[in-house]
Amino acid sequence: MLRSLLIYLSQAPWARKIVTGWSFAWNAASRFVAGEEIDDAIKVIKYLNDKGINATLDHLGEHTHTAADARNATATILTIFEAINQSEIRSNVSIKLTQIGLALDTELCAENLTKILERAKEYNNFVRIDMEDSPWIHSTLTLYRKMHLEKGFDNIGVVIQSYLFRSEADIQQLIGECTGVRLCKGAYKEPPEIAYPKKGDVDANYDHLARLLIDGSNASGCPQVSSDGRIPPTVALATHDEKRIDYAKSYAEKVHLPQAALEFQMLFGIRSDLQEQLTEAGYPVRVYVPYGHEWYPFFTRRLAERPANLWFFISNFFRR
């Protein structure tokens, strides 16, 4: 019930207006958001890199309302690759397709995505397409395949969510297409007709899909993280759940997948202790580092994911 309410609030303009007007709200959000400017994010990533941790950089924003906004968002993303290159940080880039025009016009989005992938290729970098809620899954995967299979971009990957019934079939197909997949549990409210409503079922499916990805990596020669940390291996498991992590590590060891072929991904501000433990154990770790003025929807979804995050926010409220 609480999670559903918070996810609703993440999409409600009236709630956004209220919360972003509270002076303390940004102080709480800054636990999960690197800052509002690119320089803030680069400082965070340099700190992570010094600990041996790679990053994926995300300029926050989704569901642009005009073609001009989508093109402006694309222009900002293009500058990110230049900033990464100039600062020599170990990071790639994550994007949402609705930020660059998917909800407005598919061809506009394809045009913008092509520019982004071309710029990434120029700098030998990688683009991860974040998965959004269910209305956008088909168009996201269709556009990914247009770029990967038709246009030949090999510096692109996608995200699959374990709470959806369709995800096994999606992963089976993506494995055959030699796609890099970030597997997460899912952060949106989806109807029970298409998604597992119970946490135990989501967890069990996560383990099953992780096995499929690990087996697929073995079958394709175990692609590993690049030496500069920018190109991830084909298997990227995004979770802070130690049981899921331990299961994946155990299975990977059983089937002799090299450690460098199994990347664990986590969110900035959550479980830094676990990030460092995995790095010290020899696994590639990548932290999702968001920045920008459009922090409200991202922050509210983080509150929905874990009660501890919500109590952190509430404690800040009473310290105003």
C-alpha positions as protocol buffer text, in pm:
chain_id: "A"
residue {
  index: 1
  type: MET
  ca { x: 0 y: 0 z: 0 }
}
residue {
  index: 2
  type: LEU
  ca { x: 274 y: 247 z: 103 }
}
residue {
  index: 3
  type: ARG
  ca { x: 488 y: 157 z: -199 }
}
residue {
  index: 4
  type: SER
  ca { x: 193 y: 210 z: -434 }
}
residue {
  index: 5
  type: LEU
  ca { x: 123 y: 550 z: -279 }
}
residue {
  index: 6
  type: LEU
  ca { x: 484 y: 664 z: -316 }
}
residue {
  index: 7
  type: ILE
  ca { x: 501 y: 549 z: -678 }
}
residue {
  index: 8
  type: TYR
  ca { x: 181 y: 742 z: -746 }
}
residue {
  index: 9
  type: LEU
  ca { x: 332 y: 1050 z: -581 }
}
residue {
  index: 10
  type: SER
  ca { x: 644 y: 1018 z: -796 }
}
residue {
  index: 11
  type: GLN
  ca { x: 424 y: 1086 z: -1100 }
}
residue {
  index: 12
  type: ALA
  ca { x: 190 y: 1346 z: -947 }
}
residue {
  index: 13
  type: PRO
  ca { x: 264 y: 1708 z: -1051 }
}
residue {
  index: 14
  type: TRP
  ca { x: 90 y: 1849 z: -742 }
}
residue {
  index: 15
  type: ALA
  ca { x: 306 y: 1639 z: -507 }
}
residue {
  index: 16
  type: ARG
  ca { x: 621 y: 1735 z: -696 }
}
residue {
  index: 17
  type: LYS
  ca { x: 538 y: 2104 z: -659 }
}
residue {
  index: 18
  type: ILE
  ca { x: 488 y: 2068 z: -283 }
}
residue {
  index: 19
  type: VAL
  ca { x: 791 y: 1851 z: -204 }
}
residue {
  index: 20
  type: THR
  ca { x: 1041 y: 2041 z: -420 }
}
residue {
  index: 21
  type: GLY
  ca { x: 927 y: 2357 z: -241 }
}
residue {
  index: 22
  type: TRP
  ca { x: 1046 y: 2222 z: 94 }
}
residue {
  index: 23
  type: SER
  ca { x: 1396 y: 2347 z: 167 }
}
residue {
  index: 24
  type: PHE
  ca { x: 1493 y: 2027 z: 346 }
}
residue {
  index: 25
  type: ALA
  ca { x: 1380 y: 1798 z: 61 }
}
residue {
  index: 26
  type: TRP
  ca { x: 1696 y: 1843 z: -144 }
}
residue {
  index: 27
  type: ASN
  ca { x: 1907 y: 1769 z: 165 }
}
residue {
  index: 28
  type: ALA
  ca { x: 1734 y: 1432 z: 189 }
}
residue {
  index: 29
  type: ALA
  ca { x: 1744 y: 1370 z: -187 }
}
residue {
  index: 30
  type: SER
  ca { x: 2117 y: 1443 z: -200 }
}
residue {
  index: 31
  type: ARG
  ca { x: 2176 y: 1111 z: -30 }
}
residue {
  index: 32
  type: PHE
  ca { x: 2078 y: 948 z: -360 }
}
residue {
  index: 33
  type: VAL
  ca { x: 2148 y: 1223 z: -615 }
}
residue {
  index: 34
  type: ALA
  ca { x: 2505 y: 1344 z: -675 }
}
residue {
  index: 35
  type: GLY
  ca { x: 2405 y: 1706 z: -735 }
}
residue {
  index: 36
  type: GLU
  ca { x: 2233 y: 1930 z: -984 }
}
residue {
  index: 37
  type: GLU
  ca { x: 2533 y: 1994 z: -1214 }
}
residue {
  index: 38
  type: ILE
  ca { x: 2769 y: 1767 z: -1408 }
}
residue {
  index: 39
  type: ASP
  ca { x: 3069 y: 1881 z: -1202 }
}
residue {
  index: 40
  type: ASP
  ca { x: 2895 y: 1753 z: -888 }
}
residue {
  index: 41
  type: ALA
  ca { x: 2854 y: 1410 z: -1046 }
}
residue {
  index: 42
  type: ILE
  ca { x: 3214 y: 1396 z: -1167 }
}
residue {
  index: 43
  type: LYS
  ca { x: 3341 y: 1465 z: -814 }
}
residue {
  index: 44
  type: VAL
  ca { x: 3133 y: 1173 z: -684 }
}
residue {
  index: 45
  type: ILE
  ca { x: 3256 y: 942 z: -959 }
}
residue {
  index: 46
  type: LYS
  ca { x: 3621 y: 1033 z: -896 }
}
residue {
  index: 47
  type: TYR
  ca { x: 3568 y: 937 z: -533 }
}
residue {
  index: 48
  type: LEU
  ca { x: 3416 y: 603 z: -640 }
}
residue {
  index: 49
  type: ASN
  ca { x: 3691 y: 539 z: -894 }
}
residue {
  index: 50
  type: ASP
  ca { x: 3953 y: 591 z: -623 }
}
residue {
  index: 51
  type: LYS
  ca { x: 3789 y: 298 z: -442 }
}
residue {
  index: 52
  type: GLY
  ca { x: 3804 y: 83 z: -756 }
}
residue {
  index: 53
  type: ILE
  ca { x: 3435 y: 129 z: -837 }
}
residue {
  index: 54
  type: ASN
  ca { x: 3308 y: 218 z: -1186 }
}
residue {
  index: 55
  type: ALA
  ca { x: 3001 y: 430 z: -1256 }
}
residue {
  index: 56
  type: THR
  ca { x: 2715 y: 491 z: -1494 }
}
residue {
  index: 57
  type: LEU
  ca { x: 2616 y: 857 z: -1517 }
}
residue {
  index: 58
  type: ASP
  ca { x: 2253 y: 961 z: -1560 }
}
residue {
  index: 59
  type: HIS
  ca { x: 2126 y: 1312 z: -1629 }
}
residue {
  index: 60
  type: LEU
  ca { x: 1787 y: 1288 z: -1462 }
}
residue {
  index: 61
  type: GLY
  ca { x: 1471 y: 1347 z: -1661 }
}
residue {
  index: 62
  type: GLU
  ca { x: 1189 y: 1162 z: -1832 }
}
residue {
  index: 63
  type: HIS
  ca { x: 873 y: 1227 z: -2034 }
}
residue {
  index: 64
  type: THR
  ca { x: 971 y: 1548 z: -2212 }
}
residue {
  index: 65
  type: HIS
  ca { x: 669 y: 1734 z: -2348 }
}
residue {
  index: 66
  type: THR
  ca { x: 802 y: 1898 z: -2665 }
}
residue {
  index: 67
  type: ALA
  ca { x: 1043 y: 1811 z: -2943 }
}
residue {
  index: 68
  type: ALA
  ca { x: 1258 y: 2106 z: -2838 }
}
residue {
  index: 69
  type: ASP
  ca { x: 1284 y: 1966 z: -2484 }
}
residue {
  index: 70
  type: ALA
  ca { x: 1382 y: 1624 z: -2621 }
}
residue {
  index: 71
  type: ARG
  ca { x: 1653 y: 1777 z: -2841 }
}
residue {
  index: 72
  type: ASN
  ca { x: 1781 y: 1986 z: -2550 }
}
residue {
  index: 73
  type: ALA
  ca { x: 1801 y: 1674 z: -2333 }
}
residue {
  index: 74
  type: THR
  ca { x: 1991 y: 1499 z: -2611 }
}
residue {
  index: 75
  type: ALA
  ca { x: 2235 y: 1791 z: -2639 }
}
residue {
  index: 76
  type: THR
  ca { x: 2302 y: 1769 z: -2265 }
}
residue {
  index: 77
  type: ILE
  ca { x: 2369 y: 1395 z: -2287 }
}
residue {
  index: 78
  type: LEU
  ca { x: 2614 y: 1454 z: -2572 }
}
residue {
  index: 79
  type: THR
  ca { x: 2817 y: 1687 z: -2351 }
}
residue {
  index: 80
  type: ILE
  ca { x: 2835 y: 1418 z: -2081 }
}
residue {
  index: 81
  type: PHE
  ca { x: 3061 y: 1203 z: -2298 }
}
residue {
  index: 82
  type: GLU
  ca { x: 3296 y: 1497 z: -2344 }
}
residue {
  index: 83
  type: ALA
  ca { x: 3300 y: 1557 z: -1967 }
}
residue {
  index: 84
  type: ILE
  ca { x: 3375 y: 1190 z: -1901 }
}
residue {
  index: 85
  type: ASN
  ca { x: 3658 y: 1194 z: -2151 }
}
residue {
  index: 86
  type: GLN
  ca { x: 3811 y: 1519 z: -2026 }
}
residue {
  index: 87
  type: SER
  ca { x: 3796 y: 1415 z: -1660 }
}
residue {
  index: 88
  type: GLU
  ca { x: 3918 y: 1061 z: -1741 }
}
residue {
  index: 89
  type: ILE
  ca { x: 3667 y: 903 z: -1508 }
}
residue {
  index: 90
  type: ARG
  ca { x: 3567 y: 536 z: -1533 }
}
residue {
  index: 91
  type: SER
  ca { x: 3203 y: 579 z: -1631 }
}
residue {
  index: 92
  type: ASN
  ca { x: 2950 y: 512 z: -1902 }
}
residue {
  index: 93
  type: VAL
  ca { x: 2605 y: 670 z: -1949 }
}
residue {
  index: 94
  type: SER
  ca { x: 2247 y: 565 z: -1874 }
}
residue {
  index: 95
  type: ILE
  ca { x: 1947 y: 727 z: -2046 }
}
residue {
  index: 96
  type: LYS
  ca { x: 1568 y: 707 z: -2052 }
}
residue {
  index: 97
  type: LEU
  ca { x: 1409 y: 710 z: -2395 }
}
residue {
  index: 98
  type: THR
  ca { x: 1110 y: 918 z: -2288 }
}
residue {
  index: 99
  type: GLN
  ca { x: 1361 y: 1189 z: -2199 }
}
residue {
  index: 100
  type: ILE
  ca { x: 1475 y: 1209 z: -2563 }
}
residue {
  index: 101
  type: GLY
  ca { x: 1132 y: 1196 z: -2725 }
}
residue {
  index: 102
  type: LEU
  ca { x: 990 y: 842 z: -2718 }
}
residue {
  index: 103
  type: ALA
  ca { x: 649 y: 958 z: -2592 }
}
residue {
  index: 104
  type: LEU
  ca { x: 634 y: 1228 z: -2862 }
}
residue {
  index: 105
  type: ASP
  ca { x: 754 y: 1061 z: -3181 }
}
residue {
  index: 106
  type: THR
  ca { x: 945 y: 739 z: -3239 }
}
residue {
  index: 107
  type: GLU
  ca { x: 1144 y: 881 z: -3529 }
}
residue {
  index: 108
  type: LEU
  ca { x: 1247 y: 1182 z: -3322 }
}
residue {
  index: 109
  type: CYS
  ca { x: 1363 y: 949 z: -3046 }
}
residue {
  index: 110
  type: ALA
  ca { x: 1552 y: 732 z: -3297 }
}
residue {
  index: 111
  type: GLU
  ca { x: 1723 y: 1040 z: -3440 }
}
residue {
  index: 112
  type: ASN
  ca { x: 1830 y: 1155 z: -3094 }
}
residue {
  index: 113
  type: LEU
  ca { x: 1942 y: 808 z: -2985 }
}
residue {
  index: 114
  type: THR
  ca { x: 2153 y: 772 z: -3299 }
}
residue {
  index: 115
  type: LYS
  ca { x: 2334 y: 1096 z: -3214 }
}
residue {
  index: 116
  type: ILE
  ca { x: 2398 y: 974 z: -2861 }
}
residue {
  index: 117
  type: LEU
  ca { x: 2533 y: 637 z: -2975 }
}
residue {
  index: 118
  type: GLU
  ca { x: 2755 y: 800 z: -3236 }
}
residue {
  index: 119
  type: ARG
  ca { x: 2902 y: 1033 z: -2976 }
}
residue {
  index: 120
  type: ALA
  ca { x: 2953 y: 743 z: -2735 }
}
residue {
  index: 121
  type: LYS
  ca { x: 3130 y: 545 z: -3006 }
}
residue {
  index: 122
  type: GLU
  ca { x: 3353 y: 843 z: -3082 }
}
residue {
  index: 123
  type: TYR
  ca { x: 3472 y: 830 z: -2721 }
}
residue {
  index: 124
  type: ASN
  ca { x: 3475 y: 448 z: -2698 }
}
residue {
  index: 125
  type: ASN
  ca { x: 3194 y: 457 z: -2446 }
}
residue {
  index: 126
  type: PHE
  ca { x: 2871 y: 271 z: -2375 }
}
residue {
  index: 127
  type: VAL
  ca { x: 2501 y: 363 z: -2344 }
}
residue {
  index: 128
  type: ARG
  ca { x: 2259 y: 177 z: -2121 }
}
residue {
  index: 129
  type: ILE
  ca { x: 1891 y: 229 z: -2203 }
}
residue {
  index: 130
  type: ASP
  ca { x: 1701 y: 231 z: -1876 }
}
residue {
  index: 131
  type: MET
  ca { x: 1370 y: 45 z: -1879 }
}
residue {
  index: 132
  type: GLU
  ca { x: 1065 y: 246 z: -1779 }
}
residue {
  index: 133
  type: ASP
  ca { x: 716 y: 128 z: -1686 }
}
residue {
  index: 134
  type: SER
  ca { x: 527 y: -127 z: -1892 }
}
residue {
  index: 135
  type: PRO
  ca { x: 368 y: 100 z: -2158 }
}
residue {
  index: 136
  type: TRP
  ca { x: 718 y: 169 z: -2292 }
}
residue {
  index: 137
  type: ILE
  ca { x: 874 y: -179 z: -2289 }
}
residue {
  index: 138
  type: HIS
  ca { x: 783 y: -285 z: -2642 }
}
residue {
  index: 139
  type: SER
  ca { x: 886 y: 44 z: -2801 }
}
residue {
  index: 140
  type: THR
  ca { x: 1208 y: 52 z: -2598 }
}
residue {
  index: 141
  type: LEU
  ca { x: 1313 y: -295 z: -2709 }
}
residue {
  index: 142
  type: THR
  ca { x: 1207 y: -224 z: -3067 }
}
residue {
  index: 143
  type: LEU
  ca { x: 1421 y: 89 z: -3079 }
}
residue {
  index: 144
  type: TYR
  ca { x: 1711 y: -92 z: -2913 }
}
residue {
  index: 145
  type: ARG
  ca { x: 1698 y: -359 z: -3186 }
}
residue {
  index: 146
  type: LYS
  ca { x: 1685 y: -93 z: -3456 }
}
residue {
  index: 147
  type: MET
  ca { x: 2010 y: 51 z: -3323 }
}
residue {
  index: 148
  type: HIS
  ca { x: 2186 y: -276 z: -3242 }
}
residue {
  index: 149
  type: LEU
  ca { x: 2076 y: -511 z: -3518 }
}
residue {
  index: 150
  type: GLU
  ca { x: 1993 y: -274 z: -3806 }
}
residue {
  index: 151
  type: LYS
  ca { x: 2239 y: 12 z: -3751 }
}
residue {
  index: 152
  type: GLY
  ca { x: 2512 y: -207 z: -3603 }
}
residue {
  index: 153
  type: PHE
  ca { x: 2582 y: -21 z: -3279 }
}
residue {
  index: 154
  type: ASP
  ca { x: 2754 y: -260 z: -3038 }
}
residue {
  index: 155
  type: ASN
  ca { x: 2796 y: -3 z: -2757 }
}
residue {
  index: 156
  type: ILE
  ca { x: 2438 y: -30 z: -2632 }
}
residue {
  index: 157
  type: GLY
  ca { x: 2261 y: -233 z: -2365 }
}
residue {
  index: 158
  type: VAL
  ca { x: 1919 y: -253 z: -2203 }
}
residue {
  index: 159
  type: VAL
  ca { x: 1753 y: -320 z: -1868 }
}
residue {
  index: 160
  type: ILE
  ca { x: 1516 y: -607 z: -1786 }
}
residue {
  index: 161
  type: GLN
  ca { x: 1295 y: -616 z: -1475 }
}
residue {
  index: 162
  type: SER
  ca { x: 1244 y: -943 z: -1289 }
}
residue {
  index: 163
  type: TYR
  ca { x: 895 y: -859 z: -1161 }
}
residue {
  index: 164
  type: LEU
  ca { x: 747 y: -887 z: -1511 }
}
residue {
  index: 165
  type: PHE
  ca { x: 613 y: -1217 z: -1646 }
}
residue {
  index: 166
  type: ARG
  ca { x: 751 y: -1142 z: -1993 }
}
residue {
  index: 167
  type: SER
  ca { x: 1112 y: -1098 z: -1880 }
}
residue {
  index: 168
  type: GLU
  ca { x: 1223 y: -1460 z: -1929 }
}
residue {
  index: 169
  type: ALA
  ca { x: 1122 y: -1453 z: -2296 }
}
residue {
  index: 170
  type: ASP
  ca { x: 1285 y: -1111 z: -2338 }
}
residue {
  index: 171
  type: ILE
  ca { x: 1613 y: -1233 z: -2189 }
}
residue {
  index: 172
  type: GLN
  ca { x: 1615 y: -1550 z: -2397 }
}
residue {
  index: 173
  type: GLN
  ca { x: 1590 y: -1335 z: -2710 }
}
residue {
  index: 174
  type: LEU
  ca { x: 1844 y: -1077 z: -2591 }
}
residue {
  index: 175
  type: ILE
  ca { x: 2097 y: -1349 z: -2513 }
}
residue {
  index: 176
  type: GLY
  ca { x: 2074 y: -1463 z: -2872 }
}
residue {
  index: 177
  type: GLU
  ca { x: 2136 y: -1106 z: -2987 }
}
residue {
  index: 178
  type: CYS
  ca { x: 2456 y: -1074 z: -2777 }
}
residue {
  index: 179
  type: THR
  ca { x: 2311 y: -792 z: -2571 }
}
residue {
  index: 180
  type: GLY
  ca { x: 2445 y: -653 z: -2248 }
}
residue {
  index: 181
  type: VAL
  ca { x: 2163 y: -672 z: -1993 }
}
residue {
  index: 182
  type: ARG
  ca { x: 2125 y: -499 z: -1659 }
}
residue {
  index: 183
  type: LEU
  ca { x: 1886 y: -710 z: -1451 }
}
residue {
  index: 184
  type: CYS
  ca { x: 1690 y: -530 z: -1181 }
}
residue {
  index: 185
  type: LYS
  ca { x: 1377 y: -611 z: -982 }
}
residue {
  index: 186
  type: GLY
  ca { x: 1169 y: -315 z: -1103 }
}
residue {
  index: 187
  type: ALA
  ca { x: 1069 y: 15 z: -944 }
}
residue {
  index: 188
  type: TYR
  ca { x: 725 y: 89 z: -1091 }
}
residue {
  index: 189
  type: LYS
  ca { x: 376 y: -17 z: -987 }
}
residue {
  index: 190
  type: GLU
  ca { x: 253 y: -273 z: -1239 }
}
residue {
  index: 191
  type: PRO
  ca { x: -82 y: -459 z: -1248 }
}
residue {
  index: 192
  type: PRO
  ca { x: -91 y: -824 z: -1132 }
}
residue {
  index: 193
  type: GLU
  ca { x: -189 y: -930 z: -1484 }
}
residue {
  index: 194
  type: ILE
  ca { x: 167 y: -862 z: -1605 }
}
residue {
  index: 195
  type: ALA
  ca { x: 385 y: -863 z: -1293 }
}
residue {
  index: 196
  type: TYR
  ca { x: 449 y: -1075 z: -985 }
}
residue {
  index: 197
  type: PRO
  ca { x: 279 y: -903 z: -689 }
}
residue {
  index: 198
  type: LYS
  ca { x: 472 y: -1098 z: -423 }
}
residue {
  index: 199
  type: LYS
  ca { x: 832 y: -1021 z: -332 }
}
residue {
  index: 200
  type: GLY
  ca { x: 921 y: -1390 z: -301 }
}
residue {
  index: 201
  type: ASP
  ca { x: 816 y: -1454 z: -661 }
}
residue {
  index: 202
  type: VAL
  ca { x: 1011 y: -1150 z: -784 }
}
residue {
  index: 203
  type: ASP
  ca { x: 1320 y: -1275 z: -601 }
}
residue {
  index: 204
  type: ALA
  ca { x: 1286 y: -1628 z: -737 }
}
residue {
  index: 205
  type: ASN
  ca { x: 1248 y: -1497 z: -1090 }
}
residue {
  index: 206
  type: TYR
  ca { x: 1550 y: -1270 z: -1040 }
}
residue {
  index: 207
  type: ASP
  ca { x: 1765 y: -1574 z: -955 }
}
residue {
  index: 208
  type: HIS
  ca { x: 1627 y: -1764 z: -1254 }
}
residue {
  index: 209
  type: LEU
  ca { x: 1697 y: -1479 z: -1494 }
}
residue {
  index: 210
  type: ALA
  ca { x: 2045 y: -1429 z: -1347 }
}
residue {
  index: 211
  type: ARG
  ca { x: 2118 y: -1795 z: -1425 }
}
residue {
  index: 212
  type: LEU
  ca { x: 2003 y: -1746 z: -1783 }
}
residue {
  index: 213
  type: LEU
  ca { x: 2229 y: -1443 z: -1825 }
}
residue {
  index: 214
  type: ILE
  ca { x: 2529 y: -1619 z: -1673 }
}
residue {
  index: 215
  type: ASP
  ca { x: 2479 y: -1923 z: -1896 }
}
residue {
  index: 216
  type: GLY
  ca { x: 2441 y: -1693 z: -2195 }
}
residue {
  index: 217
  type: SER
  ca { x: 2766 y: -1518 z: -2111 }
}
residue {
  index: 218
  type: ASN
  ca { x: 2947 y: -1851 z: -2089 }
}
residue {
  index: 219
  type: ALA
  ca { x: 2806 y: -1952 z: -2426 }
}
residue {
  index: 220
  type: SER
  ca { x: 2926 y: -1627 z: -2587 }
}
residue {
  index: 221
  type: GLY
  ca { x: 3280 y: -1643 z: -2450 }
}
residue {
  index: 222
  type: CYS
  ca { x: 3237 y: -1457 z: -2122 }
}
residue {
  index: 223
  type: PRO
  ca { x: 3271 y: -1092 z: -2231 }
}
residue {
  index: 224
  type: GLN
  ca { x: 3440 y: -900 z: -1949 }
}
residue {
  index: 225
  type: VAL
  ca { x: 3450 y: -541 z: -1826 }
}
residue {
  index: 226
  type: SER
  ca { x: 3686 y: -323 z: -2031 }
}
residue {
  index: 227
  type: SER
  ca { x: 4019 y: -213 z: -1885 }
}
residue {
  index: 228
  type: ASP
  ca { x: 3901 y: 149 z: -1863 }
}
residue {
  index: 229
  type: GLY
  ca { x: 3580 y: 47 z: -1682 }
}
residue {
  index: 230
  type: ARG
  ca { x: 3351 y: 203 z: -1940 }
}
residue {
  index: 231
  type: ILE
  ca { x: 3227 y: -104 z: -2129 }
}
residue {
  index: 232
  type: PRO
  ca { x: 3048 y: -345 z: -1892 }
}
residue {
  index: 233
  type: PRO
  ca { x: 3036 y: -722 z: -1925 }
}
residue {
  index: 234
  type: THR
  ca { x: 2719 y: -866 z: -2074 }
}
residue {
  index: 235
  type: VAL
  ca { x: 2592 y: -968 z: -1729 }
}
residue {
  index: 236
  type: ALA
  ca { x: 2512 y: -677 z: -1498 }
}
residue {
  index: 237
  type: LEU
  ca { x: 2309 y: -755 z: -1187 }
}
residue {
  index: 238
  type: ALA
  ca { x: 2154 y: -447 z: -1027 }
}
residue {
  index: 239
  type: THR
  ca { x: 2055 y: -528 z: -671 }
}
residue {
  index: 240
  type: HIS
  ca { x: 2134 y: -446 z: -309 }
}
residue {
  index: 241
  type: ASP
  ca { x: 1984 y: -777 z: -196 }
}
residue {
  index: 242
  type: GLU
  ca { x: 2266 y: -985 z: -49 }
}
residue {
  index: 243
  type: LYS
  ca { x: 2074 y: -1309 z: -102 }
}
residue {
  index: 244
  type: ARG
  ca { x: 2046 y: -1238 z: -474 }
}
residue {
  index: 245
  type: ILE
  ca { x: 2413 y: -1142 z: -490 }
}
residue {
  index: 246
  type: ASP
  ca { x: 2526 y: -1454 z: -303 }
}
residue {
  index: 247
  type: TYR
  ca { x: 2314 y: -1675 z: -525 }
}
residue {
  index: 248
  type: ALA
  ca { x: 2459 y: -1524 z: -842 }
}
residue {
  index: 249
  type: LYS
  ca { x: 2815 y: -1551 z: -714 }
}
residue {
  index: 250
  type: SER
  ca { x: 2762 y: -1914 z: -617 }
}
residue {
  index: 251
  type: TYR
  ca { x: 2611 y: -2007 z: -953 }
}
residue {
  index: 252
  type: ALA
  ca { x: 2878 y: -1819 z: -1148 }
}
residue {
  index: 253
  type: GLU
  ca { x: 3149 y: -2004 z: -958 }
}
residue {
  index: 254
  type: LYS
  ca { x: 2972 y: -2335 z: -1021 }
}
residue {
  index: 255
  type: VAL
  ca { x: 2971 y: -2282 z: -1399 }
}
residue {
  index: 256
  type: HIS
  ca { x: 3320 y: -2122 z: -1399 }
}
residue {
  index: 257
  type: LEU
  ca { x: 3221 y: -1774 z: -1513 }
}
residue {
  index: 258
  type: PRO
  ca { x: 3521 y: -1542 z: -1457 }
}
residue {
  index: 259
  type: GLN
  ca { x: 3468 y: -1274 z: -1193 }
}
residue {
  index: 260
  type: ALA
  ca { x: 3540 y: -998 z: -1447 }
}
residue {
  index: 261
  type: ALA
  ca { x: 3242 y: -1123 z: -1652 }
}
residue {
  index: 262
  type: LEU
  ca { x: 2992 y: -1063 z: -1369 }
}
residue {
  index: 263
  type: GLU
  ca { x: 2924 y: -701 z: -1275 }
}
residue {
  index: 264
  type: PHE
  ca { x: 2720 y: -591 z: -976 }
}
residue {
  index: 265
  type: GLN
  ca { x: 2545 y: -257 z: -1001 }
}
residue {
  index: 266
  type: MET
  ca { x: 2407 y: -47 z: -718 }
}
residue {
  index: 267
  type: LEU
  ca { x: 2263 y: 298 z: -657 }
}
residue {
  index: 268
  type: PHE
  ca { x: 2462 y: 592 z: -530 }
}
residue {
  index: 269
  type: GLY
  ca { x: 2403 y: 636 z: -159 }
}
residue {
  index: 270
  type: ILE
  ca { x: 2289 y: 279 z: -90 }
}
residue {
  index: 271
  type: ARG
  ca { x: 2504 y: -1 z: 56 }
}
residue {
  index: 272
  type: SER
  ca { x: 2847 y: 151 z: -2 }
}
residue {
  index: 273
  type: ASP
  ca { x: 2980 y: -111 z: 239 }
}
residue {
  index: 274
  type: LEU
  ca { x: 2859 y: -389 z: 9 }
}
residue {
  index: 275
  type: GLN
  ca { x: 2998 y: -211 z: -296 }
}
residue {
  index: 276
  type: GLU
  ca { x: 3343 y: -205 z: -138 }
}
residue {
  index: 277
  type: GLN
  ca { x: 3322 y: -567 z: -22 }
}
residue {
  index: 278
  type: LEU
  ca { x: 3244 y: -690 z: -372 }
}
residue {
  index: 279
  type: THR
  ca { x: 3520 y: -477 z: -522 }
}
residue {
  index: 280
  type: GLU
  ca { x: 3773 y: -613 z: -274 }
}
residue {
  index: 281
  type: ALA
  ca { x: 3656 y: -966 z: -362 }
}
residue {
  index: 282
  type: GLY
  ca { x: 3749 y: -900 z: -727 }
}
residue {
  index: 283
  type: TYR
  ca { x: 3409 y: -836 z: -888 }
}
residue {
  index: 284
  type: PRO
  ca { x: 3344 y: -535 z: -1111 }
}
residue {
  index: 285
  type: VAL
  ca { x: 3109 y: -297 z: -933 }
}
residue {
  index: 286
  type: ARG
  ca { x: 2931 y: -7 z: -1101 }
}
residue {
  index: 287
  type: VAL
  ca { x: 2736 y: 262 z: -919 }
}
residue {
  index: 288
  type: TYR
  ca { x: 2444 y: 442 z: -1083 }
}
residue {
  index: 289
  type: VAL
  ca { x: 2517 y: 813 z: -1029 }
}
residue {
  index: 290
  type: PRO
  ca { x: 2223 y: 1044 z: -1112 }
}
residue {
  index: 291
  type: TYR
  ca { x: 2242 y: 1420 z: -1124 }
}
residue {
  index: 292
  type: GLY
  ca { x: 2029 y: 1712 z: -1241 }
}
residue {
  index: 293
  type: HIS
  ca { x: 1737 y: 1934 z: -1147 }
}
residue {
  index: 294
  type: GLU
  ca { x: 1477 y: 1665 z: -1228 }
}
residue {
  index: 295
  type: TRP
  ca { x: 1549 y: 1468 z: -913 }
}
residue {
  index: 296
  type: TYR
  ca { x: 1199 y: 1443 z: -764 }
}
residue {
  index: 297
  type: PRO
  ca { x: 1061 y: 1130 z: -947 }
}
residue {
  index: 298
  type: PHE
  ca { x: 1386 y: 939 z: -897 }
}
residue {
  index: 299
  type: PHE
  ca { x: 1404 y: 1030 z: -529 }
}
residue {
  index: 300
  type: THR
  ca { x: 1042 y: 934 z: -459 }
}
residue {
  index: 301
  type: ARG
  ca { x: 1089 y: 592 z: -622 }
}
residue {
  index: 302
  type: ARG
  ca { x: 1391 y: 536 z: -397 }
}
residue {
  index: 303
  type: LEU
  ca { x: 1168 y: 604 z: -96 }
}
residue {
  index: 304
  type: ALA
  ca { x: 922 y: 346 z: -228 }
}
residue {
  index: 305
  type: GLU
  ca { x: 1187 y: 77 z: -257 }
}
residue {
  index: 306
  type: ARG
  ca { x: 1302 y: 59 z: 105 }
}
residue {
  index: 307
  type: PRO
  ca { x: 1131 y: 166 z: 430 }
}
residue {
  index: 308
  type: ALA
  ca { x: 1471 y: 278 z: 562 }
}
residue {
  index: 309
  type: ASN
  ca { x: 1490 y: 539 z: 288 }
}
residue {
  index: 310
  type: LEU
  ca { x: 1147 y: 672 z: 384 }
}
residue {
  index: 311
  type: TRP
  ca { x: 1238 y: 702 z: 752 }
}
residue {
  index: 312
  type: PHE
  ca { x: 1554 y: 886 z: 649 }
}
residue {
  index: 313
  type: PHE
  ca { x: 1335 y: 1138 z: 466 }
}
residue {
  index: 314
  type: ILE
  ca { x: 1089 y: 1171 z: 756 }
}
residue {
  index: 315
  type: SER
  ca { x: 1371 y: 1227 z: 1007 }
}
residue {
  index: 316
  type: ASN
  ca { x: 1496 y: 1515 z: 791 }
}
residue {
  index: 317
  type: PHE
  ca { x: 1143 y: 1658 z: 785 }
}
residue {
  index: 318
  type: PHE
  ca { x: 1138 y: 1687 z: 1164 }
}
residue {
  index: 319
  type: ARG
  ca { x: 1484 y: 1844 z: 1171 }
}
residue {
  index: 320
  type: ARG
  ca { x: 1375 y: 2146 z: 967 }
}
